Amino acid sequence: MLTCSKVNLSLAVTAKRPDGYHDLDSLFYPFRNPSDEITLKDAPAASGVTIRCDAPGVPLEPEKNLCGKAVYAYCKAAGMNVPGLVIHLEKHIPVAAGMGGGSADCATVLRLLQERFHALSQEQLEVTAFSLGADVPFFLNPRPSHVTGAGERIVPVDGLPERLPLLLAAPQFPVSAAWAYQHMDLARAVAEPPRTNELIDALRSLDYESAAQFMRNDLEHALFDKFPLLVLLRRFLLENGALRVMVSGSGPTLLALFRDDAAAQAAYARADAEFDPSVRFILPA
Ligand code: ATP
């Protein structure tokens, strides 16, 4: 099964919760490409869960890999013994990049197990997903969504364009979501009310100039302070026609919004020629 990836077209942090999570007000937008591919194969029960994956930075121990964690959590919620399984994970979504790759893999394994065993109700599946990570419930049914709470309140948003004139720039270094949240300016974030509904209206009317004004990521200031490459990339993209350049999720991937697809493609061609392969440019679809 193919997974999706996502960007946050806006990510406003509205509060810090006693459980350590943050409350968000965010517009999640999924892509079919880039995606990972996951297959499950049966194995003898005694051999437990095995993860096969070639990508660097992805743990293979099933207790650490989000695919393995999904199997354990599903079986625990269903009161089942853990079956013997080999999970093949073909990774294309940049790792620890703010594009939700691990969360997408995790949700996809939950969906595959549910297809096989039908052992949980939809509500149990959603609760299990949330217990595995704040972004996991979104990937149970990825569609453009206004997400609040810590990620568990998901309202699908209709009427957004099927495709947005976006270019992604993914530098090949990881940023942990925990680091990004620890270094954010919480007081500054909560002082500014979210404008997600205005962003949604602007996107629905294909008014990208206005949409650019409402895009926001409260985690990005710490990333631009720490990583000069991101400042350089942002400047390059703005000089090459981007209306707005912002960090996605907890970064370091940047998303750049353009006037139209042609402008995004022209910037892609120039960026790909200008930067070395340590930055991956992606026209998401
Ligand atoms: P999110 O938006 O869900 O926080 P992200 O893109 O910032 O995602 P991930 O790619 O999900 O980050 O990876 C975060 C960390 O999780 C990685 O550093 C990696 O060690 C660990 N990890 C565990 N399982 C996976 C997996 N299946 N794919 C990618 N990373 C995984």
mmCIF file of N, CA, C and O in Angstrom, residues 120-215:
data_model
loop_
_atom_site.group_PDB
_atom_site.id
_atom_site.type_symbol
_atom_site.label_atom_id
_atom_site.label_comp_id
_atom_site.label_asym_id
_atom_site.label_seq_id
_atom_site.Cartn_x
_atom_site.Cartn_y
_atom_site.Cartn_z
ATOM 1 N N LEU A 120 -10.774 -3.876 15.258
ATOM 2 C CA LEU A 120 -11.051 -2.654 16.031
ATOM 3 C C LEU A 120 -12.213 -1.889 15.404
ATOM 4 O O LEU A 120 -12.418 -1.941 14.182
ATOM 5 N N SER A 121 -12.950 -1.156 16.252
ATOM 6 C CA SER A 121 -13.946 -0.223 15.715
ATOM 7 C C SER A 121 -13.199 0.991 15.155
ATOM 8 O O SER A 121 -12.018 1.200 15.484
ATOM 9 N N GLN A 122 -13.888 1.813 14.365
ATOM 10 C CA GLN A 122 -13.253 3.019 13.821
ATOM 11 C C GLN A 122 -12.737 3.896 14.973
ATOM 12 O O GLN A 122 -11.638 4.443 14.898
ATOM 13 N N GLU A 123 -13.533 3.996 16.031
ATOM 14 C CA GLU A 123 -13.131 4.851 17.150
ATOM 15 C C GLU A 123 -11.870 4.293 17.836
ATOM 16 O O GLU A 123 -10.943 5.039 18.153
ATOM 17 N N GLN A 124 -11.843 2.968 18.022
ATOM 18 C CA GLN A 124 -10.645 2.362 18.635
ATOM 19 C C GLN A 124 -9.419 2.579 17.751
ATOM 20 O O GLN A 124 -8.309 2.811 18.240
ATOM 21 N N LEU A 125 -9.652 2.497 16.426
ATOM 22 C CA LEU A 125 -8.536 2.692 15.496
ATOM 23 C C LEU A 125 -7.985 4.119 15.630
ATOM 24 O O LEU A 125 -6.769 4.341 15.670
ATOM 25 N N GLU A 126 -8.905 5.081 15.739
ATOM 26 C CA GLU A 126 -8.483 6.485 15.859
ATOM 27 C C GLU A 126 -7.750 6.722 17.181
ATOM 28 O O GLU A 126 -6.729 7.418 17.220
ATOM 29 N N VAL A 127 -8.253 6.129 18.253
ATOM 30 C CA VAL A 127 -7.600 6.308 19.566
ATOM 31 C C VAL A 127 -6.213 5.664 19.535
ATOM 32 O O VAL A 127 -5.223 6.235 20.018
ATOM 33 N N THR A 128 -6.126 4.479 18.928
ATOM 34 C CA THR A 128 -4.825 3.800 18.823
ATOM 35 C C THR A 128 -3.858 4.651 18.001
ATOM 36 O O THR A 128 -2.691 4.827 18.365
ATOM 37 N N ALA A 129 -4.365 5.219 16.898
ATOM 38 C CA ALA A 129 -3.522 6.065 16.045
ATOM 39 C C ALA A 129 -2.972 7.237 16.854
ATOM 40 O O ALA A 129 -1.769 7.523 16.830
ATOM 41 N N PHE A 130 -3.836 7.909 17.604
ATOM 42 C CA PHE A 130 -3.399 9.082 18.364
ATOM 43 C C PHE A 130 -2.381 8.701 19.431
ATOM 44 O O PHE A 130 -1.452 9.452 19.718
ATOM 45 N N SER A 131 -2.531 7.484 19.987
ATOM 46 C CA SER A 131 -1.578 7.056 21.018
ATOM 47 C C SER A 131 -0.183 6.858 20.432
ATOM 48 O O SER A 131 0.810 6.863 21.143
ATOM 49 N N LEU A 132 -0.108 6.712 19.109
ATOM 50 C CA LEU A 132 1.186 6.473 18.453
ATOM 51 C C LEU A 132 1.854 7.773 17.994
ATOM 52 O O LEU A 132 3.041 7.785 17.680
ATOM 53 N N GLY A 133 1.105 8.853 17.935
ATOM 54 C CA GLY A 133 1.684 10.131 17.515
ATOM 55 C C GLY A 133 0.585 11.084 17.096
ATOM 56 O O GLY A 133 -0.440 10.662 16.544
ATOM 57 N N ALA A 134 0.811 12.383 17.342
ATOM 58 C CA ALA A 134 -0.245 13.379 17.123
ATOM 59 C C ALA A 134 -0.675 13.467 15.661
ATOM 60 O O ALA A 134 -1.834 13.798 15.373
ATOM 61 N N ASP A 135 0.228 13.185 14.708
ATOM 62 C CA ASP A 135 -0.118 13.315 13.282
ATOM 63 C C ASP A 135 -0.669 12.021 12.689
ATOM 64 O O ASP A 135 -1.084 11.994 11.532
ATOM 65 N N VAL A 136 -0.661 10.940 13.456
ATOM 66 C CA VAL A 136 -1.041 9.630 12.883
ATOM 67 C C VAL A 136 -2.530 9.572 12.492
ATOM 68 O O VAL A 136 -2.856 9.094 11.404
ATOM 69 N N PRO A 137 -3.475 10.088 13.334
ATOM 70 C CA PRO A 137 -4.892 9.998 12.940
ATOM 71 C C PRO A 137 -5.179 10.623 11.573
ATOM 72 O O PRO A 137 -5.973 10.097 10.797
ATOM 73 N N PHE A 138 -4.507 11.741 11.269
ATOM 74 C CA PHE A 138 -4.729 12.389 9.961
ATOM 75 C C PHE A 138 -4.479 11.415 8.816
ATOM 76 O O PHE A 138 -5.197 11.398 7.814
ATOM 77 N N PHE A 139 -3.464 10.556 8.952
ATOM 78 C CA PHE A 139 -3.084 9.666 7.848
ATOM 79 C C PHE A 139 -3.957 8.412 7.754
ATOM 80 O O PHE A 139 -3.768 7.610 6.848
ATOM 81 N N LEU A 140 -4.910 8.244 8.680
ATOM 82 C CA LEU A 140 -5.861 7.129 8.506
ATOM 83 C C LEU A 140 -6.743 7.399 7.290
ATOM 84 O O LEU A 140 -7.211 6.474 6.628
ATOM 85 N N ASN A 141 -6.996 8.670 7.026
ATOM 86 C CA ASN A 141 -7.834 9.047 5.887
ATOM 87 C C ASN A 141 -7.356 10.406 5.382
ATOM 88 O O ASN A 141 -7.977 11.432 5.647
ATOM 89 N N PRO A 142 -6.210 10.412 4.683
ATOM 90 C CA PRO A 142 -5.584 11.705 4.387
ATOM 91 C C PRO A 142 -6.346 12.513 3.337
ATOM 92 O O PRO A 142 -6.532 12.053 2.215
ATOM 93 N N ARG A 143 -6.837 13.655 3.717
ATOM 94 C CA ARG A 143 -7.462 14.621 2.814
ATOM 95 C C ARG A 143 -7.269 15.983 3.451
ATOM 96 O O ARG A 143 -7.036 16.051 4.673
ATOM 97 N N PRO A 144 -7.356 17.060 2.655
ATOM 98 C CA PRO A 144 -7.095 18.373 3.250
ATOM 99 C C PRO A 144 -7.968 18.555 4.482
ATOM 100 O O PRO A 144 -9.172 18.308 4.430
ATOM 101 N N SER A 145 -7.366 18.950 5.581
ATOM 102 C CA SER A 145 -8.115 18.973 6.840
ATOM 103 C C SER A 145 -7.663 20.115 7.735
ATOM 104 O O SER A 145 -6.474 20.451 7.793
ATOM 105 N N HIS A 146 -8.654 20.675 8.443
ATOM 106 C CA HIS A 146 -8.383 21.674 9.481
ATOM 107 C C HIS A 146 -8.228 20.879 10.779
ATOM 108 O O HIS A 146 -9.176 20.243 11.238
ATOM 109 N N VAL A 147 -7.023 20.903 11.321
ATOM 110 C CA VAL A 147 -6.696 20.033 12.449
ATOM 111 C C VAL A 147 -6.489 20.886 13.692
ATOM 112 O O VAL A 147 -5.727 21.861 13.673
ATOM 113 N N THR A 148 -7.189 20.529 14.766
ATOM 114 C CA THR A 148 -7.005 21.232 16.044
ATOM 115 C C THR A 148 -6.807 20.203 17.155
ATOM 116 O O THR A 148 -6.659 19.018 16.873
ATOM 117 N N GLY A 149 -6.830 20.678 18.415
ATOM 118 C CA GLY A 149 -6.406 19.802 19.500
ATOM 119 C C GLY A 149 -4.924 19.530 19.282
ATOM 120 O O GLY A 149 -4.206 20.332 18.661
ATOM 121 N N ALA A 150 -4.448 18.394 19.748
ATOM 122 C CA ALA A 150 -3.037 18.059 19.504
ATOM 123 C C ALA A 150 -2.888 17.331 18.181
ATOM 124 O O ALA A 150 -1.792 16.872 17.846
ATOM 125 N N GLY A 151 -3.960 17.210 17.420
ATOM 126 C CA GLY A 151 -3.907 16.501 16.142
ATOM 127 C C GLY A 151 -5.078 15.541 16.004
ATOM 128 O O GLY A 151 -5.262 14.923 14.969
ATOM 129 N N GLU A 152 -5.872 15.448 17.067
ATOM 130 C CA GLU A 152 -6.948 14.445 17.066
ATOM 131 C C GLU A 152 -8.268 14.988 16.544
ATOM 132 O O GLU A 152 -9.151 14.215 16.174
ATOM 133 N N ARG A 153 -8.434 16.321 16.498
ATOM 134 C CA ARG A 153 -9.690 16.867 15.975
ATOM 135 C C ARG A 153 -9.487 17.252 14.517
ATOM 136 O O ARG A 153 -8.776 18.224 14.206
ATOM 137 N N ILE A 154 -10.080 16.459 13.634
ATOM 138 C CA ILE A 154 -9.770 16.573 12.206
ATOM 139 C C ILE A 154 -11.055 16.870 11.444
ATOM 140 O O ILE A 154 -11.971 16.053 11.431
ATOM 141 N N VAL A 155 -11.119 18.052 10.839
ATOM 142 C CA VAL A 155 -12.310 18.393 10.057
ATOM 143 C C VAL A 155 -11.890 18.506 8.595
ATOM 144 O O VAL A 155 -11.095 19.389 8.239
ATOM 145 N N PRO A 156 -12.402 17.597 7.727
ATOM 146 C CA PRO A 156 -12.027 17.672 6.308
ATOM 147 C C PRO A 156 -12.465 19.003 5.711
ATOM 148 O O PRO A 156 -13.523 19.527 6.070
ATOM 149 N N VAL A 157 -11.638 19.543 4.833
ATOM 150 C CA VAL A 157 -11.937 20.833 4.195
ATOM 151 C C VAL A 157 -12.225 20.571 2.725
ATOM 152 O O VAL A 157 -11.346 20.109 1.989
ATOM 153 N N ASP A 158 -13.457 20.860 2.297
ATOM 154 C CA ASP A 158 -13.818 20.674 0.885
ATOM 155 C C ASP A 158 -13.477 21.922 0.093
ATOM 156 O O ASP A 158 -13.328 23.003 0.648
ATOM 157 N N GLY A 159 -13.412 21.737 -1.222
ATOM 158 C CA GLY A 159 -13.332 22.880 -2.124
ATOM 159 C C GLY A 159 -11.939 23.452 -2.299
ATOM 160 O O GLY A 159 -11.771 24.480 -2.953
ATOM 161 N N LEU A 160 -10.915 22.790 -1.734
ATOM 162 C CA LEU A 160 -9.548 23.277 -1.989
ATOM 163 C C LEU A 160 -9.094 22.731 -3.340
ATOM 164 O O LEU A 160 -9.555 21.670 -3.767
ATOM 165 N N PRO A 161 -8.172 23.439 -4.017
ATOM 166 C CA PRO A 161 -7.688 22.910 -5.297
ATOM 167 C C PRO A 161 -7.066 21.520 -5.115
ATOM 168 O O PRO A 161 -6.452 21.245 -4.085
ATOM 169 N N GLU A 162 -7.265 20.668 -6.121
ATOM 170 C CA GLU A 162 -6.702 19.301 -6.122
ATOM 171 C C GLU A 162 -5.185 19.342 -6.084
ATOM 172 O O GLU A 162 -4.523 18.425 -5.629
ATOM 173 N N ARG A 163 -4.655 20.421 -6.671
ATOM 174 C CA ARG A 163 -3.216 20.567 -6.796
ATOM 175 C C ARG A 163 -2.869 22.011 -6.493
ATOM 176 O O ARG A 163 -3.568 22.912 -6.971
ATOM 177 N N LEU A 164 -1.816 22.226 -5.730
ATOM 178 C CA LEU A 164 -1.413 23.595 -5.418
ATOM 179 C C LEU A 164 -0.062 23.880 -6.072
ATOM 180 O O LEU A 164 0.760 22.960 -6.212
ATOM 181 N N PRO A 165 0.168 25.143 -6.476
ATOM 182 C CA PRO A 165 1.458 25.474 -7.098
ATOM 183 C C PRO A 165 2.561 25.577 -6.038
ATOM 184 O O PRO A 165 2.958 26.671 -5.636
ATOM 185 N N LEU A 166 3.027 24.418 -5.585
ATOM 186 C CA LEU A 166 4.006 24.359 -4.505
ATOM 187 C C LEU A 166 5.316 23.755 -4.997
ATOM 188 O O LEU A 166 5.316 22.885 -5.884
ATOM 189 N N LEU A 167 6.387 24.186 -4.393
ATOM 190 C CA LEU A 167 7.691 23.534 -4.572
ATOM 191 C C LEU A 167 8.239 23.277 -3.167
ATOM 192 O O LEU A 167 8.182 24.164 -2.310
ATOM 193 N N LEU A 168 8.718 22.059 -2.939
ATOM 194 C CA LEU A 168 9.298 21.728 -1.642
ATOM 195 C C LEU A 168 10.813 21.687 -1.764
ATOM 196 O O LEU A 168 11.341 21.240 -2.790
ATOM 197 N N ALA A 169 11.488 22.136 -0.723
ATOM 198 C CA ALA A 169 12.948 22.041 -0.670
ATOM 199 C C ALA A 169 13.287 21.288 0.615
ATOM 200 O O ALA A 169 13.036 21.797 1.716
ATOM 201 N N ALA A 170 13.804 20.071 0.458
ATOM 202 C CA ALA A 170 14.075 19.221 1.630
ATOM 203 C C ALA A 170 15.580 19.059 1.806
ATOM 204 O O ALA A 170 16.205 18.248 1.116
ATOM 205 N N PRO A 171 16.192 19.836 2.720
ATOM 206 C CA PRO A 171 17.627 19.632 2.991
ATOM 207 C C PRO A 171 17.797 18.273 3.675
ATOM 208 O O PRO A 171 16.965 17.888 4.485
ATOM 209 N N GLN A 172 18.884 17.574 3.333
ATOM 210 C CA GLN A 172 19.041 16.202 3.820
ATOM 211 C C GLN A 172 19.650 16.162 5.212
ATOM 212 O O GLN A 172 20.635 15.479 5.429
ATOM 213 N N PHE A 173 19.112 16.951 6.136
ATOM 214 C CA PHE A 173 19.497 16.764 7.538
ATOM 215 C C PHE A 173 18.212 16.688 8.349
ATOM 216 O O PHE A 173 17.215 17.314 7.994
ATOM 217 N N PRO A 174 18.239 15.871 9.415
ATOM 218 C CA PRO A 174 17.000 15.695 10.176
ATOM 219 C C PRO A 174 16.814 16.779 11.236
ATOM 220 O O PRO A 174 17.788 17.350 11.726
ATOM 221 N N VAL A 175 15.573 17.081 11.559
ATOM 222 C CA VAL A 175 15.256 17.915 12.725
ATOM 223 C C VAL A 175 14.209 17.149 13.519
ATOM 224 O O VAL A 175 13.199 16.711 12.956
ATOM 225 N N SER A 176 14.435 16.960 14.806
ATOM 226 C CA SER A 176 13.425 16.231 15.572
ATOM 227 C C SER A 176 12.311 17.196 15.954
ATOM 228 O O SER A 176 12.548 18.372 16.261
ATOM 229 N N ALA A 177 11.094 16.664 15.906
ATOM 230 C CA ALA A 177 9.934 17.498 16.242
ATOM 231 C C ALA A 177 10.081 18.010 17.681
ATOM 232 O O ALA A 177 9.739 19.162 17.978
ATOM 233 N N ALA A 178 10.643 17.173 18.573
ATOM 234 C CA ALA A 178 10.806 17.579 19.977
ATOM 235 C C ALA A 178 11.695 18.822 20.054
ATOM 236 O O ALA A 178 11.400 19.773 20.784
ATOM 237 N N TRP A 179 12.791 18.841 19.271
ATOM 238 C CA TRP A 179 13.697 19.998 19.284
ATOM 239 C C TRP A 179 12.942 21.259 18.846
ATOM 240 O O TRP A 179 13.038 22.322 19.477
ATOM 241 N N ALA A 180 12.184 21.132 17.773
ATOM 242 C CA ALA A 180 11.485 22.301 17.230
ATOM 243 C C ALA A 180 10.490 22.863 18.256
ATOM 244 O O ALA A 180 10.407 24.082 18.450
ATOM 245 N N TYR A 181 9.758 21.978 18.932
ATOM 246 C CA TYR A 181 8.786 22.458 19.929
ATOM 247 C C TYR A 181 9.484 23.071 21.143
ATOM 248 O O TYR A 181 9.032 24.076 21.693
ATOM 249 N N GLN A 182 10.626 22.456 21.549
ATOM 250 C CA GLN A 182 11.347 22.997 22.717
ATOM 251 C C GLN A 182 11.865 24.411 22.456
ATOM 252 O O GLN A 182 12.000 25.205 23.369
ATOM 253 N N HIS A 183 12.198 24.703 21.193
ATOM 254 C CA HIS A 183 12.845 25.976 20.895
ATOM 255 C C HIS A 183 11.894 27.031 20.339
ATOM 256 O O HIS A 183 12.324 28.100 19.924
ATOM 257 N N MET A 184 10.604 26.743 20.321
ATOM 258 C CA MET A 184 9.678 27.742 19.793
ATOM 259 C C MET A 184 9.411 28.837 20.834
ATOM 260 O O MET A 184 9.615 28.628 22.029
ATOM 261 N N ASP A 185 8.969 29.990 20.350
ATOM 262 C CA ASP A 185 8.611 31.094 21.243
ATOM 263 C C ASP A 185 7.111 30.984 21.514
ATOM 264 O O ASP A 185 6.291 31.510 20.753
ATOM 265 N N LEU A 186 6.756 30.290 22.604
ATOM 266 C CA LEU A 186 5.354 29.976 22.881
ATOM 267 C C LEU A 186 4.531 31.253 23.118
ATOM 268 O O LEU A 186 3.416 31.379 22.601
ATOM 269 N N ALA A 187 5.110 32.206 23.874
ATOM 270 C CA ALA A 187 4.355 33.431 24.202
ATOM 271 C C ALA A 187 3.998 34.180 22.910
ATOM 272 O O ALA A 187 2.867 34.648 22.730
ATOM 273 N N ARG A 188 4.974 34.260 21.996
ATOM 274 C CA ARG A 188 4.751 34.970 20.733
ATOM 275 C C ARG A 188 3.684 34.250 19.905
ATOM 276 O O ARG A 188 2.821 34.868 19.286
ATOM 277 N N ALA A 189 3.726 32.898 19.922
ATOM 278 C CA ALA A 189 2.781 32.117 19.119
ATOM 279 C C ALA A 189 1.354 32.288 19.630
ATOM 280 O O ALA A 189 0.439 32.574 18.846
ATOM 281 N N VAL A 190 1.153 32.139 20.939
ATOM 282 C CA VAL A 190 -0.226 32.155 21.448
ATOM 283 C C VAL A 190 -0.827 33.561 21.414
ATOM 284 O O VAL A 190 -2.045 33.710 21.430
ATOM 285 N N ALA A 191 0.047 34.588 21.327
ATOM 286 C CA ALA A 191 -0.465 35.964 21.288
ATOM 287 C C ALA A 191 -1.153 36.271 19.955
ATOM 288 O O ALA A 191 -1.939 37.213 19.866
ATOM 289 N N GLU A 192 -0.842 35.492 18.931
ATOM 290 C CA GLU A 192 -1.377 35.810 17.592
ATOM 291 C C GLU A 192 -2.485 34.825 17.237
ATOM 292 O O GLU A 192 -2.236 33.627 17.130
ATOM 293 N N PRO A 193 -3.721 35.283 17.090
ATOM 294 C CA PRO A 193 -4.805 34.330 16.813
ATOM 295 C C PRO A 193 -4.627 33.649 15.455
ATOM 296 O O PRO A 193 -4.164 34.283 14.502
ATOM 297 N N PRO A 194 -4.998 32.370 15.364
ATOM 298 C CA PRO A 194 -4.865 31.665 14.092
ATOM 299 C C PRO A 194 -5.786 32.255 13.025
ATOM 300 O O PRO A 194 -6.868 32.736 13.361
ATOM 301 N N ARG A 195 -5.348 32.223 11.778
ATOM 302 C CA ARG A 195 -6.188 32.734 10.683
ATOM 303 C C ARG A 195 -6.382 31.648 9.633
ATOM 304 O O ARG A 195 -6.377 31.893 8.426
ATOM 305 N N THR A 196 -6.563 30.427 10.134
ATOM 306 C CA THR A 196 -6.675 29.272 9.234
ATOM 307 C C THR A 196 -7.910 29.392 8.326
ATOM 308 O O THR A 196 -7.858 29.016 7.159
ATOM 309 N N ASN A 197 -9.013 29.926 8.867
ATOM 310 C CA ASN A 197 -10.224 30.025 8.039
ATOM 311 C C ASN A 197 -10.036 31.004 6.887
ATOM 312 O O ASN A 197 -10.517 30.761 5.774
ATOM 313 N N GLU A 198 -9.309 32.103 7.138
ATOM 314 C CA GLU A 198 -9.029 33.047 6.042
ATOM 315 C C GLU A 198 -8.150 32.374 4.988
ATOM 316 O O GLU A 198 -8.341 32.563 3.791
ATOM 317 N N LEU A 199 -7.185 31.575 5.464
ATOM 318 C CA LEU A 199 -6.312 30.856 4.517
ATOM 319 C C LEU A 199 -7.152 29.906 3.654
ATOM 320 O O LEU A 199 -6.983 29.848 2.425
ATOM 321 N N ILE A 200 -8.068 29.186 4.283
ATOM 322 C CA ILE A 200 -8.911 28.240 3.542
ATOM 323 C C ILE A 200 -9.743 28.994 2.489
ATOM 324 O O ILE A 200 -9.826 28.576 1.328
ATOM 325 N N ASP A 201 -10.334 30.133 2.885
ATOM 326 C CA ASP A 201 -11.147 30.916 1.928
ATOM 327 C C ASP A 201 -10.306 31.370 0.744
ATOM 328 O O ASP A 201 -10.748 31.304 -0.403
ATOM 329 N N ALA A 202 -9.090 31.843 1.034
ATOM 330 C CA ALA A 202 -8.222 32.337 -0.048
ATOM 331 C C ALA A 202 -7.858 31.198 -1.005
ATOM 332 O O ALA A 202 -7.877 31.362 -2.226
ATOM 333 N N LEU A 203 -7.568 30.028 -0.462
ATOM 334 C CA LEU A 203 -7.193 28.890 -1.318
ATOM 335 C C LEU A 203 -8.392 28.426 -2.144
ATOM 336 O O LEU A 203 -8.254 28.089 -3.318
ATOM 337 N N ARG A 204 -9.568 28.440 -1.513
ATOM 338 C CA ARG A 204 -10.779 28.029 -2.257
ATOM 339 C C ARG A 204 -11.021 28.945 -3.452
ATOM 340 O O ARG A 204 -11.496 28.515 -4.480
ATOM 341 N N SER A 205 -10.696 30.242 -3.298
ATOM 342 C CA SER A 205 -10.921 31.140 -4.440
ATOM 343 C C SER A 205 -9.661 31.293 -5.289
ATOM 344 O O SER A 205 -9.581 32.210 -6.097
ATOM 345 N N LEU A 206 -8.717 30.390 -5.118
ATOM 346 C CA LEU A 206 -7.469 30.373 -5.904
ATOM 347 C C LEU A 206 -6.732 31.704 -5.815
ATOM 348 O O LEU A 206 -6.028 32.102 -6.746
ATOM 349 N N ASP A 207 -6.927 32.414 -4.708
ATOM 350 C CA ASP A 207 -6.279 33.704 -4.513
ATOM 351 C C ASP A 207 -4.976 33.448 -3.735
ATOM 352 O O ASP A 207 -4.914 33.606 -2.514
ATOM 353 N N TYR A 208 -3.941 33.043 -4.487
ATOM 354 C CA TYR A 208 -2.702 32.621 -3.823
ATOM 355 C C TYR A 208 -1.951 33.790 -3.182
ATOM 356 O O TYR A 208 -1.232 33.605 -2.213
ATOM 357 N N GLU A 209 -2.141 35.004 -3.758
ATOM 358 C CA GLU A 209 -1.484 36.179 -3.146
ATOM 359 C C GLU A 209 -1.995 36.381 -1.719
ATOM 360 O O GLU A 209 -1.218 36.616 -0.791
ATOM 361 N N SER A 210 -3.314 36.257 -1.541
ATOM 362 C CA SER A 210 -3.866 36.403 -0.182
ATOM 363 C C SER A 210 -3.486 35.210 0.677
ATOM 364 O O SER A 210 -3.129 35.362 1.851
ATOM 365 N N ALA A 211 -3.561 34.013 0.089
ATOM 366 C CA ALA A 211 -3.217 32.810 0.858
ATOM 367 C C ALA A 211 -1.828 32.956 1.455
ATOM 368 O O ALA A 211 -1.587 32.604 2.620
ATOM 369 N N ALA A 212 -0.912 33.519 0.652
ATOM 370 C CA ALA A 212 0.477 33.669 1.104
ATOM 371 C C ALA A 212 0.549 34.501 2.389
ATOM 372 O O ALA A 212 1.383 34.250 3.257
ATOM 373 N N GLN A 213 -0.362 35.480 2.519
ATOM 374 C CA GLN A 213 -0.351 36.352 3.719
ATOM 375 C C GLN A 213 -0.787 35.574 4.967
ATOM 376 O O GLN A 213 -0.441 35.941 6.079
ATOM 377 N N PHE A 214 -1.613 34.546 4.768
ATOM 378 C CA PHE A 214 -2.174 33.829 5.928
ATOM 379 C C PHE A 214 -1.396 32.570 6.292
ATOM 380 O O PHE A 214 -1.700 31.916 7.278
ATOM 381 N N MET A 215 -0.405 32.191 5.473
ATOM 382 C CA MET A 215 0.394 30.999 5.795
ATOM 383 C C MET A 215 1.309 31.331 6.972
ATOM 384 O O MET A 215 1.881 32.422 7.024
#
